[in-house]
Amino acid sequence: MRMRRQDFDAAVAAHGRKVYTLAVYLLAGREEAEDVTQEVLVRLWCRGHEVLPEKIGPWLVRVTRNACIDAIRRRKGGSPVAIDDDAGIELHEPAPGPERLAHASQLGGQIVRALETLSEPSRSVVILREIQGLSYQEIGEALEMPMSSVRVTLHRGRRRLREELKEVHDHVAAC
Amino acid sequence: MSQHADSGCCADVLERLDAWIDGDLDDAEAAAVKAHVGRCETCQAEQLLAETVVAELRSMPEFDVPEKILQAVRKETRSTFAERLRAFFDDFVFRPVPALAAVAAVVLILLVLFPWSRPTEPQYTDQEVARAAAETRLALAYVGSIAQRAELRVRERVLDQGAAAQTVRGVRRSLQVIGEAGAAAADLPATPRPQVKGS
């Protein structure tokens, strides 16, 4: 049993961008993000029929995030990974290869790098909320967290980003 | 305005700064944070940085799935269809009853759509038989008339060329010779000459 072709195409049209964007920011590189996106969409084709149509979006976010964490584990080559206070996995390792995200502003480029320093689930929550514009409820459904935890995690992530960016921001402000 | 209005108060405000920026605090809490930020340069700077970071994050681009990935997914999901087909045939081993039932249904449908087992002898109506007999009679009559015309034409040609007269004369001479020979041998009167019709 598989998803109907038309339902699959509709889901890809509606959520494909969300999947790829999340993967690009979580993995900080497009090449790995492409592999993960392909893997996630094929999994949607195989397992999508088991998911309620209105839950496809949160399901895709969850599957994408898990696939990215697996990719980072593979990238680390089985080396020990740091566990943060939320029992998540630190995604400190930057993506290999020359392809990096380019941004017009100096602070923007620093933010991309600073995002890589965030632990999970803060990193996912910040990306989903601030870059992708999901509501607290959508993030909670996707990451299976209560909304209050989503809010606290988001604010903690933003505070951590500020700590990373303070020096750059002060330098930019001084100029 | 002091640079550090109250370090304990600053820690509390910084803890709630993001909630205040997002409008998640109730009115009393929001008023307290606002009042503190208004008189504390450190917290003002933190507020400015917080708002800048949020604005930068919200201006980050989203990305469309590259076409090559969509094509790869389409290709892979096509091969998945082939897997499904293979799985169907695997059912013969693991679930023979439903699989055979499905095959029987398909065969039944094919028999209805393409009835290749129809009788090969055509079935004719009485009308068709009567018409065929009439046409056959007509054809035979036509062949008979052609034969008759051919016979007449041959006869006319034979008569025109005198072939019959020569034959009659030859026969007559032969009979005469035979008659004379017989009379001489038996000393009998000669046999009267046969009268050939039409000579």
XYZ file of C-alpha atoms in Angstrom:
374
model
C 0.000 0.000 0.000
C 1.330 3.424 -0.969
C 0.114 6.989 -1.043
C -2.044 7.922 -4.017
C 0.011 9.708 -6.651
C -2.166 12.833 -6.637
C -2.043 13.088 -2.826
C 1.714 12.655 -2.928
C 2.156 15.352 -5.558
C -0.085 17.717 -3.570
C 1.881 17.081 -0.370
C 5.199 17.682 -2.131
C 3.867 20.916 -3.625
C 2.583 22.092 -0.243
C 5.440 21.011 2.033
C 8.496 20.326 -0.143
C 9.873 23.832 0.355
C 9.448 23.515 4.119
C 11.328 20.207 4.163
C 14.234 21.446 2.057
C 14.591 24.760 3.901
C 14.663 23.050 7.291
C 17.286 20.605 6.020
C 19.432 23.401 4.528
C 19.555 25.303 7.833
C 19.897 22.261 10.089
C 22.720 20.822 7.981
C 24.154 24.234 7.015
C 24.702 23.065 3.470
C 22.675 22.324 0.367
C 24.326 19.125 -0.802
C 23.421 17.088 2.275
C 20.067 18.862 2.438
C 19.273 17.594 -1.062
C 20.027 14.015 -0.049
C 17.910 14.311 3.073
C 15.043 15.934 1.176
C 15.040 13.111 -1.356
C 15.090 10.543 1.420
C 12.223 12.256 3.261
C 10.034 12.594 0.154
C 10.528 8.944 -0.753
C 9.603 8.048 2.814
C 6.479 10.180 2.381
C 5.610 8.141 -0.718
C 6.055 4.876 1.173
C 4.471 5.828 4.505
C 2.291 8.833 3.763
C -0.868 6.755 3.613
C -0.448 6.023 7.336
C -0.633 9.743 8.198
C -3.812 11.814 8.399
C -3.841 14.417 5.608
C -3.924 17.331 8.082
C -0.921 15.860 9.940
C 1.314 15.515 6.894
C 3.037 18.871 7.557
C 4.078 18.163 11.183
C 5.002 14.591 10.224
C 7.297 15.820 7.480
C 8.983 18.297 9.826
C 9.588 15.549 12.379
C 10.923 13.088 9.788
C 13.151 15.754 8.237
C 14.621 16.763 11.569
C 15.315 13.139 12.502
C 16.907 12.507 9.112
C 19.141 15.561 9.588
C 20.223 14.393 13.031
C 21.054 10.987 11.542
C 23.059 12.684 8.780
C 25.025 14.674 11.351
C 25.722 11.503 13.329
C 27.012 9.836 10.166
C 29.108 12.910 9.415
C 30.675 12.728 12.856
C 31.785 9.203 12.007
C 30.491 7.708 15.206
C 32.459 10.058 17.473
C 30.832 10.893 20.799
C 28.235 13.608 20.514
C 27.561 16.160 23.215
C 24.217 16.036 24.914
C 22.657 19.309 25.922
C 20.470 20.017 28.897
C 17.378 19.041 26.896
C 18.844 15.619 26.252
C 19.208 16.639 22.628
C 22.184 16.401 20.312
C 24.552 19.232 19.622
C 24.788 20.047 15.963
C 28.112 21.822 16.182
C 29.756 20.168 13.231
C 29.609 22.433 10.170
C 28.766 20.949 6.819
C 31.830 19.854 4.837
C 32.588 21.204 1.401
C 32.874 24.672 -0.018
C 29.187 25.345 -0.375
C 28.069 27.692 2.372
C 25.128 29.936 2.608
C 25.909 33.451 1.526
C 24.083 36.374 2.999
C 24.177 40.026 2.156
C 24.669 41.373 5.647
C 27.642 40.576 7.850
C 25.354 39.816 10.765
C 23.208 37.561 8.567
C 26.231 35.449 7.673
C 27.200 35.281 11.330
C 23.680 34.176 12.244
C 23.944 31.188 9.916
C 27.178 30.199 11.634
C 25.729 30.924 15.074
C 22.748 28.679 14.319
C 25.195 25.809 14.004
C 26.265 26.320 17.594
C 22.765 25.796 18.962
C 21.790 22.509 20.538
C 18.724 20.561 19.632
C 15.870 21.175 19.949
C 16.643 24.915 20.245
C 18.103 24.998 16.761
C 15.076 23.360 15.132
C 12.657 25.525 17.096
C 14.454 28.764 16.142
C 14.555 27.766 12.469
C 10.928 26.635 12.399
C 9.635 29.672 14.257
C 11.773 32.562 13.056
C 12.824 31.524 9.550
C 9.917 29.314 8.498
C 7.211 31.126 10.455
C 5.490 28.118 12.020
C 3.205 28.762 14.985
C 4.007 27.455 18.462
C 1.246 24.899 18.000
C 2.630 23.635 14.685
C 6.118 23.362 16.165
C 4.734 21.565 19.209
C 2.917 19.053 17.000
C 5.953 18.497 14.819
C 8.469 18.082 17.618
C 5.976 16.498 20.011
C 6.509 19.164 22.653
C 3.971 21.149 24.690
C 3.574 24.741 23.545
C 5.012 26.101 26.779
C 8.200 24.101 26.145
C 8.341 25.399 22.576
C 8.213 28.973 23.876
C 10.878 28.417 26.513
C 13.129 26.573 24.049
C 12.742 29.339 21.468
C 13.669 32.079 23.904
C 16.616 30.079 25.194
C 17.828 29.568 21.626
C 17.537 33.231 20.784
C 19.442 34.180 23.949
C 22.186 31.766 22.970
C 22.317 33.278 19.484
C 22.705 36.752 21.005
C 25.624 35.566 23.073
C 27.273 34.254 19.929
C 26.541 37.393 17.954
C 27.199 40.073 20.564
C 30.778 40.679 19.464
C 29.906 40.889 15.771
C 26.950 43.124 16.475
C 29.006 45.482 18.621
C 31.639 45.617 15.863
C 29.020 46.365 13.204
C 27.387 48.994 15.433
C 30.774 50.658 16.067
C 31.387 50.897 12.314
C 19.530 56.825 33.706
C 21.956 54.377 35.285
C 23.935 51.935 33.206
C 23.036 49.099 35.571
C 19.791 49.963 37.257
C 19.774 46.761 39.283
C 21.816 43.721 38.375
C 19.296 41.335 39.969
C 16.506 43.064 38.164
C 18.516 42.941 34.885
C 18.896 39.180 35.123
C 15.166 38.858 35.624
C 14.432 41.187 32.705
C 16.899 39.493 30.382
C 15.226 36.204 31.236
C 11.906 37.624 30.082
C 13.157 39.876 27.297
C 12.251 37.520 24.433
C 8.825 36.856 25.870
C 8.312 40.617 26.115
C 9.447 41.173 22.507
C 7.077 38.410 21.368
C 4.205 39.880 23.404
C 3.882 36.753 25.490
C 3.874 38.543 28.884
C 0.747 39.690 30.660
C 0.182 43.422 31.020
C 1.748 43.803 34.490
C 4.895 41.872 33.571
C 5.219 43.703 30.279
C 4.931 47.061 32.043
C 7.622 46.111 34.560
C 10.039 44.986 31.828
C 9.357 48.063 29.760
C 9.977 50.334 32.723
C 13.267 48.627 33.477
C 14.494 48.664 29.885
C 13.624 52.355 29.713
C 16.091 53.203 32.431
C 18.827 50.525 31.874
C 21.290 50.975 29.009
C 22.566 47.406 29.255
C 19.085 46.007 28.856
C 18.340 48.515 26.098
C 21.384 47.246 24.205
C 20.246 43.702 24.780
C 16.778 44.601 23.533
C 18.263 46.184 20.412
C 20.389 43.123 19.723
C 17.454 40.795 20.362
C 15.237 42.681 17.944
C 18.011 42.830 15.344
C 18.642 39.089 15.559
C 14.939 38.314 15.246
C 14.648 40.653 12.271
C 17.675 39.038 10.630
C 16.298 35.552 11.236
C 12.926 36.497 9.780
C 14.586 37.898 6.664
C 16.459 34.646 5.970
C 15.397 33.071 2.686
C 13.484 29.841 2.224
C 14.515 27.496 -0.571
C 12.540 25.656 -3.234
C 13.340 21.984 -3.711
C 15.778 21.741 -6.658
C 14.247 20.267 -9.811
C 16.890 17.535 -9.942
C 15.735 16.307 -6.518
C 12.095 16.286 -7.599
C 13.084 14.297 -10.697
C 15.072 11.843 -8.603
C 12.092 11.396 -6.295
C 9.774 10.795 -9.258
C 12.179 8.199 -10.610
C 12.518 6.485 -7.274
C 8.783 6.349 -6.694
C 8.390 4.796 -10.147
C 10.784 2.025 -9.176
C 8.711 1.640 -6.039
C 5.787 0.782 -8.277
C 7.894 -1.993 -9.752
C 8.522 -3.204 -6.226
C 4.822 -3.248 -5.639
C 4.364 -5.358 -8.741
C 7.025 -7.740 -7.530
C 5.382 -7.852 -4.113
C 2.127 -8.800 -5.787
C 3.772 -11.847 -7.324
C 5.383 -12.673 -3.996
C 1.848 -12.967 -2.676
C 1.480 -16.193 -4.609
C 3.886 -17.744 -2.180
C 2.764 -16.139 1.038
C -0.916 -15.431 0.423
C -2.033 -17.699 -2.424
C -5.792 -17.476 -1.885
C -6.274 -13.729 -2.308
C -3.657 -13.674 -5.044
C -5.384 -16.445 -7.002
C -8.739 -14.782 -6.455
C -7.325 -11.594 -7.926
C -5.923 -13.470 -10.921
C -9.262 -15.247 -11.456
C -11.046 -11.894 -11.417
C -8.635 -10.512 -13.990
C -9.080 -13.565 -16.238
C -12.855 -13.238 -15.956
C -12.723 -9.619 -16.966
C -10.471 -10.442 -19.914
C -12.862 -13.178 -21.051
C -15.732 -10.738 -21.025
C -13.775 -8.047 -22.836
C -11.966 -10.327 -25.330
C -14.089 -13.466 -25.885
C -11.585 -15.426 -27.976
C -13.431 -18.688 -27.129
C -16.415 -17.829 -29.363
C -17.479 -20.685 -31.816
C -15.505 -20.462 -35.060
C -18.453 -21.798 -37.253
C -20.526 -18.853 -38.350
C -24.237 -19.021 -37.668
C -26.442 -18.044 -40.688
C -30.065 -17.057 -40.736
C -32.660 -18.657 -43.019
C -32.766 -15.504 -45.058
C -29.021 -15.657 -45.642
C -29.259 -19.322 -46.686
C -32.124 -18.619 -49.136
C -30.226 -15.716 -50.648
C -27.079 -17.800 -51.054
C -29.087 -20.639 -52.746
C -30.685 -18.177 -55.167
C -27.293 -16.712 -56.028
C -25.891 -20.207 -56.554
C -28.749 -21.136 -58.906
C -28.233 -17.942 -60.839
C -24.518 -18.671 -61.134
C -25.167 -22.235 -62.346
C -27.707 -21.030 -64.914
C -25.171 -18.536 -66.179
C -22.515 -21.240 -66.476
C -25.068 -23.492 -68.336
C -25.902 -20.773 -70.822
C -22.219 -20.151 -71.487
C -21.684 -23.884 -72.120
C -24.633 -24.008 -74.484
C -23.369 -21.026 -76.453
C -19.928 -22.603 -76.636
C -21.369 -25.881 -77.960
C -23.299 -24.113 -80.697
C -20.275 -22.117 -81.717
C -18.102 -25.239 -81.938
C -20.737 -27.009 -83.996
C -21.033 -24.087 -86.391
C -17.287 -23.944 -86.830
C -17.041 -27.671 -87.526
C -19.789 -27.462 -90.144
C -18.296 -24.365 -91.712
C -14.959 -26.046 -92.215
C -16.586 -29.227 -93.726
C -15.008 -31.416 -91.127
C -18.226 -33.358 -90.632
C -18.686 -34.027 -94.357
C -15.201 -35.404 -94.660
C -15.788 -37.620 -91.652
C -19.075 -38.872 -93.134
C -17.450 -39.626 -96.412
C -14.644 -41.484 -94.732
C -17.073 -43.536 -92.690
C -19.200 -44.255 -95.747
C -16.184 -45.424 -97.703
C -15.095 -47.632 -94.864
C -18.496 -49.212 -94.629
C -18.571 -49.779 -98.375
C -15.205 -51.481 -98.317
C -16.250 -53.645 -95.401
C -19.515 -54.496 -97.188
C -17.886 -55.477 -100.434
C -15.302 -57.544 -98.671
C -17.957 -59.322 -96.704
C -20.117 -60.049 -99.806
C -17.215 -61.362 -101.713
C -16.204 -63.594 -98.872
C -19.672 -65.039 -98.227
C -21.008 -64.543 -101.736
C -23.891 -62.745 -100.325
C -25.654 -59.804 -101.747
C -24.075 -56.605 -100.755
C -25.345 -54.975 -97.671
C -27.464 -51.969 -98.433
C -25.599 -48.736 -97.843
C -26.385 -47.132 -94.557
C -28.263 -43.892 -94.782
C -26.355 -41.233 -92.948
C -28.569 -38.545 -91.578
C -27.791 -35.130 -92.874
C -25.417 -36.277 -95.560
